[in-house]
Amino acid sequence: MTTDQGDGPADDDAPPRRDAERTRAAILDAAIEEFSERGLLGGRVDAVVERTATVKRMVYYYFGSKERLYQAALIESYRRIRQTEGALHLETLDPDQALRVLVRATLAHQENNAAFVRLVMFENTLAGGAIHLMGDDVRELNHSVVLILEDLLARGRAAGVFRDGPEAPTALDLHQVISSMAFFRVGNRATFRELFGRDMVEGPERDHVLELIETTVLRLVLVDPPA
Amino acid sequence: MTTDQGDGPADDDAPPRRDAERTRAAILDAAIEEFSERGLLGGRVDAVVERTATVKRMVYYYFGSKERLYQAALIESYRRIRQTEGALHLETLDPDQALRVLVRATLAHQENNAAFVRLVMFENTLAGGAIHLMGDDVRELNHSVVLILEDLLARGRAAGVFRDGPEAPTALDLHQVISSMAFFRVGNRATFRELFGRDMVEGPERDHVLELIETTVLRLVLVDPPA
Amino acid sequence: MTTDQGDGPADDDAPPRRDAERTRAAILDAAIEEFSERGLLGGRVDAVVERTATVKRMVYYYFGSKERLYQAALIESYRRIRQTEGALHLETLDPDQALRVLVRATLAHQENNAAFVRLVMFENTLAGGAIHLMGDDVRELNHSVVLILEDLLARGRAAGVFRDGPEAPTALDLHQVISSMAFFRVGNRATFRELFGRDMVEGPERDHVLELIETTVLRLVLVDPPA
Amino acid sequence: MTTDQGDGPADDDAPPRRDAERTRAAILDAAIEEFSERGLLGGRVDAVVERTATVKRMVYYYFGSKERLYQAALIESYRRIRQTEGALHLETLDPDQALRVLVRATLAHQENNAAFVRLVMFENTLAGGAIHLMGDDVRELNHSVVLILEDLLARGRAAGVFRDGPEAPTALDLHQVISSMAFFRVGNRATFRELFGRDMVEGPERDHVLELIETTVLRLVLVDPPA
DNA sequence: GATGAATGAGTTTTCATTCAT
DNA sequence: TATGAATGAAAACTCATTCAT
């Protein structure tokens, strides 16, 4: 996103190349790791630096404070997600198939971005809650998911396969349900495995869990769910 | 947990005598608050004590270390839940009604015990995850919910109102789905409100959200869900 | 020394028998252990109590303070040594044989009373040094060893087997040499073994070390030492 | 150990610049003093720092923990001894003269390095004993003394002045005997003075004690000791 | 831009000792 | 005489941040 690797341009002859950006990016990477593992309060600036080739002073040079570094890590995390999404081309699929694909994609995505999930969990545990999320772009980004769902629902209702009427779930409802189960799967994995012996992310029960979540969502919207 | 052991006298209103149990319980209460607000890493022993009439030394007198206090707080939190549960008498209700009541009770409970939810979230964010939950009693306690669900499912299937067969959800499946949505509602409330403008816990959308969750669970198990 | 075990007298019918003395003695025993392992500064009152059936308050009841308890432990330790000594009947042996016996007895004694040796070492490491040894009885007790040596030396000189004259060692000289080697053997055992691989107290080199020390002392006083 | 690494400039009298080595060395010096006076358990990090121009934080910056600082002090102490030794040129002296010089040098050395003796005493009083001495360099260093003694003994035996045969003392034997008396003189000085009125280190009996120790060692090895 | 040394305020933990019964 | 609870002072250790080069 920021580093300019490889095909790089212009001033390659200046001995200290764009090390600035590289250093900044390296710190950010390390911060995402550190904070996603221990949160804002538990994460240590020293630990961030140790994951890096630079020294502590640079953190303050580039980010000013631990808190601002945390915020930068959070935003960067959201940004990376946006890149991954989008390319599902759900509009070419039947509504119910499209919904299945979306659910599976969401699950896969959070599975591959546990760091992101953890960051959001930490964010929610902070006093005021969600304080560091400022920025309309983040809000806008997340809204796009709702738009996709809205289109999906409209097509499904038009086709008569999705429920309609005042009782039927809205796009935001669907997003809430999907997010709930996707988050819980990754975020509460440890506790759930410890207490009930089920690993929702890896191992033999993984497929069953994915099926379960997909089914739950589909039965919520389908007019005529399969037995 | 409370005082008045056996031979204890009547005058409970006497000036606060030296009372080990009372002191211990007060520290534990304060710890649940503090840790649920800031987590193990963020919580401070000083802050725990400030919520109390005792001094810091007593924390170490009774609990040994900050970590052991945290663990005690976690276990006590689980214990309190058990007390609330159980008294629902679900066996006297029709299966589908019973399931509705159970869902609503779970939602209400977590709503009233945000501290508990937050503690579990913090627990899941810790390195190894769920490390502090050791103790079979906690595991056993949580298992009771699954047993209740199993009975419920059996009755519903016998009555022909709940789905049956290899595709049908198990008791643990149901528990996972219910927990997912109950946890997300309380645990991710801040982020969700910030990003989508919906407050899942209080305010005008509260009822809609409760309906949504109940419907999601019911449609998952009902053979013939209402339109 | 203090406890009154068994053949005990008088008021045996009073239900709480001489528990006072028993408690005091138990604390003293525990204190000797604790302080000989960790010294005055390193020893903890809690640890003393844990080696006992009583509680911490009793330490203060009987001894007033940690320091006074330490002092009591030190004195008691010296007292116990006195009991062991004395019964060697060296006067019935030839002077050189008597000296050999005395050396061996000293070595054996310190080997069996590592706690005592350690207490003395700790005492010497304390700031002022030997501050807690006050009491003429202790001084007198130790002087008895010198008297024994003086008698021994006189007999040996009279018999012409021990060196005489201004160059010859005095009784105190002998005591110093014997004590040096006896103390070092027990007190510096760990370091010496670590650095030179020789265990001076146990194992295959033990006999050699005992021989060495005996020889060193004997050659110092004998007029005509064996080749 | 000292500063002025390589490119360093000339002005050594400039105001105390930021100098890592200097700070580290100052802390180490202070630690040797503090720990030799009070031991690992009794020594306080605050007290170490007070002997210094730096602050407590630096102890942890450079040494990590109190225990590691103690260990560094112990090793540094051993290192300093090595520097003092070696330059005796014993090989140019007659064997018996050389042994006398070595004994006197050892005594003088420990007299001038009471801190070292005390550190070793403390080390021996610690639970496991000599635990902090790890490091082959320390072991190797100490072994050099034995090598010197071995050379000395060989020369003396060849010259017919030192005892030979299975009964004769080994180099390690000699080292043990010398160390015993040198250690006792400094380490048990306080107790010995208190109990027997003899100050082995200073005062009128000093010379007598040095003579005594020298004689004891010499008579152990000489074939034909003087009357 | 980059770097290692330095720092002060805070945080957990320990420990001898006293209180109330 | 015995006991468990309580406590304040001090100790070890941590951490975000800044200084000097």
mmCIF file with all atom_site columns, C-alpha atoms in Angstrom, chain C residues 33-146:
data_model
loop_
_atom_site.group_PDB
_atom_site.id
_atom_site.type_symbol
_atom_site.label_atom_id
_atom_site.label_alt_id
_atom_site.label_comp_id
_atom_site.label_asym_id
_atom_site.label_entity_id
_atom_site.label_seq_id
_atom_site.pdbx_PDB_ins_code
_atom_site.Cartn_x
_atom_site.Cartn_y
_atom_site.Cartn_z
_atom_site.occupancy
_atom_site.B_iso_or_equiv
_atom_site.pdbx_formal_charge
_atom_site.auth_seq_id
_atom_site.auth_comp_id
_atom_site.auth_asym_id
_atom_site.auth_atom_id
_atom_site.pdbx_PDB_model_num
ATOM 1   C CA . GLU C 1 33  ? 16.489 -23.376 59.765 1.00 0.00 ? 33  GLU C CA 1
ATOM 2   C CA . GLU C 1 34  ? 15.218 -20.321 57.998 1.00 0.00 ? 34  GLU C CA 1
ATOM 3   C CA . PHE C 1 35  ? 18.000 -17.974 59.028 1.00 0.00 ? 35  PHE C CA 1
ATOM 4   C CA . SER C 1 36  ? 20.703 -20.523 58.348 1.00 0.00 ? 36  SER C CA 1
ATOM 5   C CA . GLU C 1 37  ? 19.376 -20.850 54.843 1.00 0.00 ? 37  GLU C CA 1
ATOM 6   C CA . ARG C 1 38  ? 18.815 -17.219 54.041 1.00 0.00 ? 38  ARG C CA 1
ATOM 7   C CA . GLY C 1 39  ? 20.446 -15.080 56.674 1.00 0.00 ? 39  GLY C CA 1
ATOM 8   C CA . LEU C 1 40  ? 18.986 -12.287 58.725 1.00 0.00 ? 40  LEU C CA 1
ATOM 9   C CA . LEU C 1 41  ? 18.213 -10.094 55.754 1.00 0.00 ? 41  LEU C CA 1
ATOM 10  C CA . GLY C 1 42  ? 16.995 -12.841 53.483 1.00 0.00 ? 42  GLY C CA 1
ATOM 11  C CA . GLY C 1 43  ? 15.028 -14.771 56.064 1.00 0.00 ? 43  GLY C CA 1
ATOM 12  C CA . ARG C 1 44  ? 11.344 -13.992 56.293 1.00 0.00 ? 44  ARG C CA 1
ATOM 13  C CA . VAL C 1 45  ? 9.190  -14.124 59.363 1.00 0.00 ? 45  VAL C CA 1
ATOM 14  C CA . ASP C 1 46  ? 6.408  -15.633 57.314 1.00 0.00 ? 46  ASP C CA 1
ATOM 15  C CA . ALA C 1 47  ? 8.692  -18.424 56.233 1.00 0.00 ? 47  ALA C CA 1
ATOM 16  C CA . VAL C 1 48  ? 9.631  -19.122 59.849 1.00 0.00 ? 48  VAL C CA 1
ATOM 17  C CA . VAL C 1 49  ? 5.985  -19.367 60.768 1.00 0.00 ? 49  VAL C CA 1
ATOM 18  C CA . GLU C 1 50  ? 5.177  -21.600 57.835 1.00 0.00 ? 50  GLU C CA 1
ATOM 19  C CA . ARG C 1 51  ? 7.608  -24.171 59.186 1.00 0.00 ? 51  ARG C CA 1
ATOM 20  C CA . THR C 1 52  ? 5.493  -24.172 62.329 1.00 0.00 ? 52  THR C CA 1
ATOM 21  C CA . ALA C 1 53  ? 2.008  -24.918 63.566 1.00 0.00 ? 53  ALA C CA 1
ATOM 22  C CA . THR C 1 54  ? 1.626  -21.458 65.056 1.00 0.00 ? 54  THR C CA 1
ATOM 23  C CA . VAL C 1 55  ? 0.937  -18.085 63.562 1.00 0.00 ? 55  VAL C CA 1
ATOM 24  C CA . LYS C 1 56  ? 3.023  -15.021 63.032 1.00 0.00 ? 56  LYS C CA 1
ATOM 25  C CA . ARG C 1 57  ? 1.740  -13.154 65.995 1.00 0.00 ? 57  ARG C CA 1
ATOM 26  C CA . MET C 1 58  ? 3.451  -15.637 68.295 1.00 0.00 ? 58  MET C CA 1
ATOM 27  C CA . VAL C 1 59  ? 6.848  -14.681 66.997 1.00 0.00 ? 59  VAL C CA 1
ATOM 28  C CA . TYR C 1 60  ? 6.304  -11.191 68.270 1.00 0.00 ? 60  TYR C CA 1
ATOM 29  C CA . TYR C 1 61  ? 4.756  -12.429 71.436 1.00 0.00 ? 61  TYR C CA 1
ATOM 30  C CA . TYR C 1 62  ? 7.769  -14.509 72.333 1.00 0.00 ? 62  TYR C CA 1
ATOM 31  C CA . PHE C 1 63  ? 10.651 -12.720 70.673 1.00 0.00 ? 63  PHE C CA 1
ATOM 32  C CA . GLY C 1 64  ? 9.559  -9.168  70.083 1.00 0.00 ? 64  GLY C CA 1
ATOM 33  C CA . SER C 1 65  ? 11.088 -8.676  66.662 1.00 0.00 ? 65  SER C CA 1
ATOM 34  C CA . LYS C 1 66  ? 12.689 -10.431 63.757 1.00 0.00 ? 66  LYS C CA 1
ATOM 35  C CA . GLU C 1 67  ? 16.116 -9.316  64.857 1.00 0.00 ? 67  GLU C CA 1
ATOM 36  C CA . ARG C 1 68  ? 15.684 -10.614 68.387 1.00 0.00 ? 68  ARG C CA 1
ATOM 37  C CA . LEU C 1 69  ? 14.462 -13.893 66.997 1.00 0.00 ? 69  LEU C CA 1
ATOM 38  C CA . TYR C 1 70  ? 17.575 -14.083 64.879 1.00 0.00 ? 70  TYR C CA 1
ATOM 39  C CA . GLN C 1 71  ? 19.740 -13.446 67.881 1.00 0.00 ? 71  GLN C CA 1
ATOM 40  C CA . ALA C 1 72  ? 17.941 -16.125 69.862 1.00 0.00 ? 72  ALA C CA 1
ATOM 41  C CA . ALA C 1 73  ? 18.455 -18.558 67.010 1.00 0.00 ? 73  ALA C CA 1
ATOM 42  C CA . LEU C 1 74  ? 22.141 -17.755 66.937 1.00 0.00 ? 74  LEU C CA 1
ATOM 43  C CA . ILE C 1 75  ? 22.614 -18.274 70.652 1.00 0.00 ? 75  ILE C CA 1
ATOM 44  C CA . GLU C 1 76  ? 20.599 -21.457 70.699 1.00 0.00 ? 76  GLU C CA 1
ATOM 45  C CA . SER C 1 77  ? 22.745 -22.721 67.875 1.00 0.00 ? 77  SER C CA 1
ATOM 46  C CA . TYR C 1 78  ? 25.905 -22.165 69.869 1.00 0.00 ? 78  TYR C CA 1
ATOM 47  C CA . ARG C 1 79  ? 24.332 -23.814 72.875 1.00 0.00 ? 79  ARG C CA 1
ATOM 48  C CA . ARG C 1 80  ? 23.573 -26.969 70.993 1.00 0.00 ? 80  ARG C CA 1
ATOM 49  C CA . ILE C 1 81  ? 27.167 -27.259 69.953 1.00 0.00 ? 81  ILE C CA 1
ATOM 50  C CA . ARG C 1 82  ? 28.383 -27.156 73.504 1.00 0.00 ? 82  ARG C CA 1
ATOM 51  C CA . GLN C 1 83  ? 26.317 -30.189 74.292 1.00 0.00 ? 83  GLN C CA 1
ATOM 52  C CA . THR C 1 84  ? 27.885 -32.209 71.533 1.00 0.00 ? 84  THR C CA 1
ATOM 53  C CA . GLU C 1 85  ? 31.410 -31.322 72.500 1.00 0.00 ? 85  GLU C CA 1
ATOM 54  C CA . GLY C 1 86  ? 33.285 -32.150 75.654 1.00 0.00 ? 86  GLY C CA 1
ATOM 55  C CA . ALA C 1 87  ? 32.826 -35.914 75.715 1.00 0.00 ? 87  ALA C CA 1
ATOM 56  C CA . LEU C 1 88  ? 35.917 -36.706 73.685 1.00 0.00 ? 88  LEU C CA 1
ATOM 57  C CA . HIS C 1 89  ? 38.092 -37.527 76.709 1.00 0.00 ? 89  HIS C CA 1
ATOM 58  C CA . LEU C 1 90  ? 41.190 -36.415 74.923 1.00 0.00 ? 90  LEU C CA 1
ATOM 59  C CA . GLU C 1 91  ? 43.211 -36.503 78.117 1.00 0.00 ? 91  GLU C CA 1
ATOM 60  C CA . THR C 1 92  ? 43.400 -40.282 77.963 1.00 0.00 ? 92  THR C CA 1
ATOM 61  C CA . LEU C 1 93  ? 45.055 -40.270 74.557 1.00 0.00 ? 93  LEU C CA 1
ATOM 62  C CA . ASP C 1 94  ? 48.593 -39.598 73.427 1.00 0.00 ? 94  ASP C CA 1
ATOM 63  C CA . PRO C 1 95  ? 48.955 -35.941 72.451 1.00 0.00 ? 95  PRO C CA 1
ATOM 64  C CA . ASP C 1 96  ? 49.272 -36.531 68.726 1.00 0.00 ? 96  ASP C CA 1
ATOM 65  C CA . GLN C 1 97  ? 46.441 -39.029 68.707 1.00 0.00 ? 97  GLN C CA 1
ATOM 66  C CA . ALA C 1 98  ? 44.361 -36.620 70.750 1.00 0.00 ? 98  ALA C CA 1
ATOM 67  C CA . LEU C 1 99  ? 44.990 -33.861 68.239 1.00 0.00 ? 99  LEU C CA 1
ATOM 68  C CA . ARG C 1 100 ? 43.976 -36.112 65.377 1.00 0.00 ? 100 ARG C CA 1
ATOM 69  C CA . VAL C 1 101 ? 40.774 -36.981 67.185 1.00 0.00 ? 101 VAL C CA 1
ATOM 70  C CA . LEU C 1 102 ? 40.036 -33.343 67.895 1.00 0.00 ? 102 LEU C CA 1
ATOM 71  C CA . VAL C 1 103 ? 40.527 -32.353 64.260 1.00 0.00 ? 103 VAL C CA 1
ATOM 72  C CA . ARG C 1 104 ? 38.312 -35.160 63.031 1.00 0.00 ? 104 ARG C CA 1
ATOM 73  C CA . ALA C 1 105 ? 35.694 -34.328 65.614 1.00 0.00 ? 105 ALA C CA 1
ATOM 74  C CA . THR C 1 106 ? 35.669 -30.695 64.588 1.00 0.00 ? 106 THR C CA 1
ATOM 75  C CA . LEU C 1 107 ? 35.289 -31.618 60.952 1.00 0.00 ? 107 LEU C CA 1
ATOM 76  C CA . ALA C 1 108 ? 32.549 -34.102 61.703 1.00 0.00 ? 108 ALA C CA 1
ATOM 77  C CA . HIS C 1 109 ? 30.786 -31.630 63.873 1.00 0.00 ? 109 HIS C CA 1
ATOM 78  C CA . GLN C 1 110 ? 30.670 -28.835 61.331 1.00 0.00 ? 110 GLN C CA 1
ATOM 79  C CA . GLU C 1 111 ? 29.655 -31.309 58.695 1.00 0.00 ? 111 GLU C CA 1
ATOM 80  C CA . ASN C 1 112 ? 26.687 -32.249 60.832 1.00 0.00 ? 112 ASN C CA 1
ATOM 81  C CA . ASN C 1 113 ? 25.867 -28.682 61.710 1.00 0.00 ? 113 ASN C CA 1
ATOM 82  C CA . ALA C 1 114 ? 25.904 -26.893 58.415 1.00 0.00 ? 114 ALA C CA 1
ATOM 83  C CA . ALA C 1 115 ? 23.143 -24.693 59.737 1.00 0.00 ? 115 ALA C CA 1
ATOM 84  C CA . PHE C 1 116 ? 25.440 -23.455 62.451 1.00 0.00 ? 116 PHE C CA 1
ATOM 85  C CA . VAL C 1 117 ? 28.276 -22.805 60.021 1.00 0.00 ? 117 VAL C CA 1
ATOM 86  C CA . ARG C 1 118 ? 25.955 -20.900 57.762 1.00 0.00 ? 118 ARG C CA 1
ATOM 87  C CA . LEU C 1 119 ? 24.636 -18.833 60.628 1.00 0.00 ? 119 LEU C CA 1
ATOM 88  C CA . VAL C 1 120 ? 28.156 -17.825 61.535 1.00 0.00 ? 120 VAL C CA 1
ATOM 89  C CA . MET C 1 121 ? 28.907 -16.974 57.932 1.00 0.00 ? 121 MET C CA 1
ATOM 90  C CA . PHE C 1 122 ? 25.863 -14.779 57.729 1.00 0.00 ? 122 PHE C CA 1
ATOM 91  C CA . GLU C 1 123 ? 26.825 -13.206 60.973 1.00 0.00 ? 123 GLU C CA 1
ATOM 92  C CA . ASN C 1 124 ? 30.199 -12.282 59.561 1.00 0.00 ? 124 ASN C CA 1
ATOM 93  C CA . THR C 1 125 ? 28.689 -10.774 56.469 1.00 0.00 ? 125 THR C CA 1
ATOM 94  C CA . LEU C 1 126 ? 26.531 -8.406  58.430 1.00 0.00 ? 126 LEU C CA 1
ATOM 95  C CA . ALA C 1 127 ? 27.593 -4.817  58.484 1.00 0.00 ? 127 ALA C CA 1
ATOM 96  C CA . GLY C 1 128 ? 29.240 -4.480  61.876 1.00 0.00 ? 128 GLY C CA 1
ATOM 97  C CA . GLY C 1 129 ? 29.984 -8.169  62.005 1.00 0.00 ? 129 GLY C CA 1
ATOM 98  C CA . ALA C 1 130 ? 29.298 -10.443 64.932 1.00 0.00 ? 130 ALA C CA 1
ATOM 99  C CA . ILE C 1 131 ? 26.946 -7.912  66.397 1.00 0.00 ? 131 ILE C CA 1
ATOM 100 C CA . HIS C 1 132 ? 24.410 -10.392 67.636 1.00 0.00 ? 132 HIS C CA 1
ATOM 101 C CA . LEU C 1 133 ? 26.783 -12.633 69.506 1.00 0.00 ? 133 LEU C CA 1
ATOM 102 C CA . MET C 1 134 ? 26.653 -10.699 72.733 1.00 0.00 ? 134 MET C CA 1
ATOM 103 C CA . GLY C 1 135 ? 26.776 -12.739 75.879 1.00 0.00 ? 135 GLY C CA 1
ATOM 104 C CA . ASP C 1 136 ? 29.741 -13.926 77.873 1.00 0.00 ? 136 ASP C CA 1
ATOM 105 C CA . ASP C 1 137 ? 28.529 -17.480 77.974 1.00 0.00 ? 137 ASP C CA 1
ATOM 106 C CA . VAL C 1 138 ? 29.078 -17.813 74.278 1.00 0.00 ? 138 VAL C CA 1
ATOM 107 C CA . ARG C 1 139 ? 32.552 -16.407 74.622 1.00 0.00 ? 139 ARG C CA 1
ATOM 108 C CA . GLU C 1 140 ? 33.311 -18.690 77.508 1.00 0.00 ? 140 GLU C CA 1
ATOM 109 C CA . LEU C 1 141 ? 32.027 -21.706 75.673 1.00 0.00 ? 141 LEU C CA 1
ATOM 110 C CA . ASN C 1 142 ? 34.300 -21.105 72.744 1.00 0.00 ? 142 ASN C CA 1
ATOM 111 C CA . HIS C 1 143 ? 37.194 -20.496 75.027 1.00 0.00 ? 143 HIS C CA 1
ATOM 112 C CA . SER C 1 144 ? 36.914 -24.039 76.300 1.00 0.00 ? 144 SER C CA 1
ATOM 113 C CA . VAL C 1 145 ? 38.200 -25.319 72.976 1.00 0.00 ? 145 VAL C CA 1
ATOM 114 C CA . VAL C 1 146 ? 41.315 -23.230 73.421 1.00 0.00 ? 146 VAL C CA 1
#
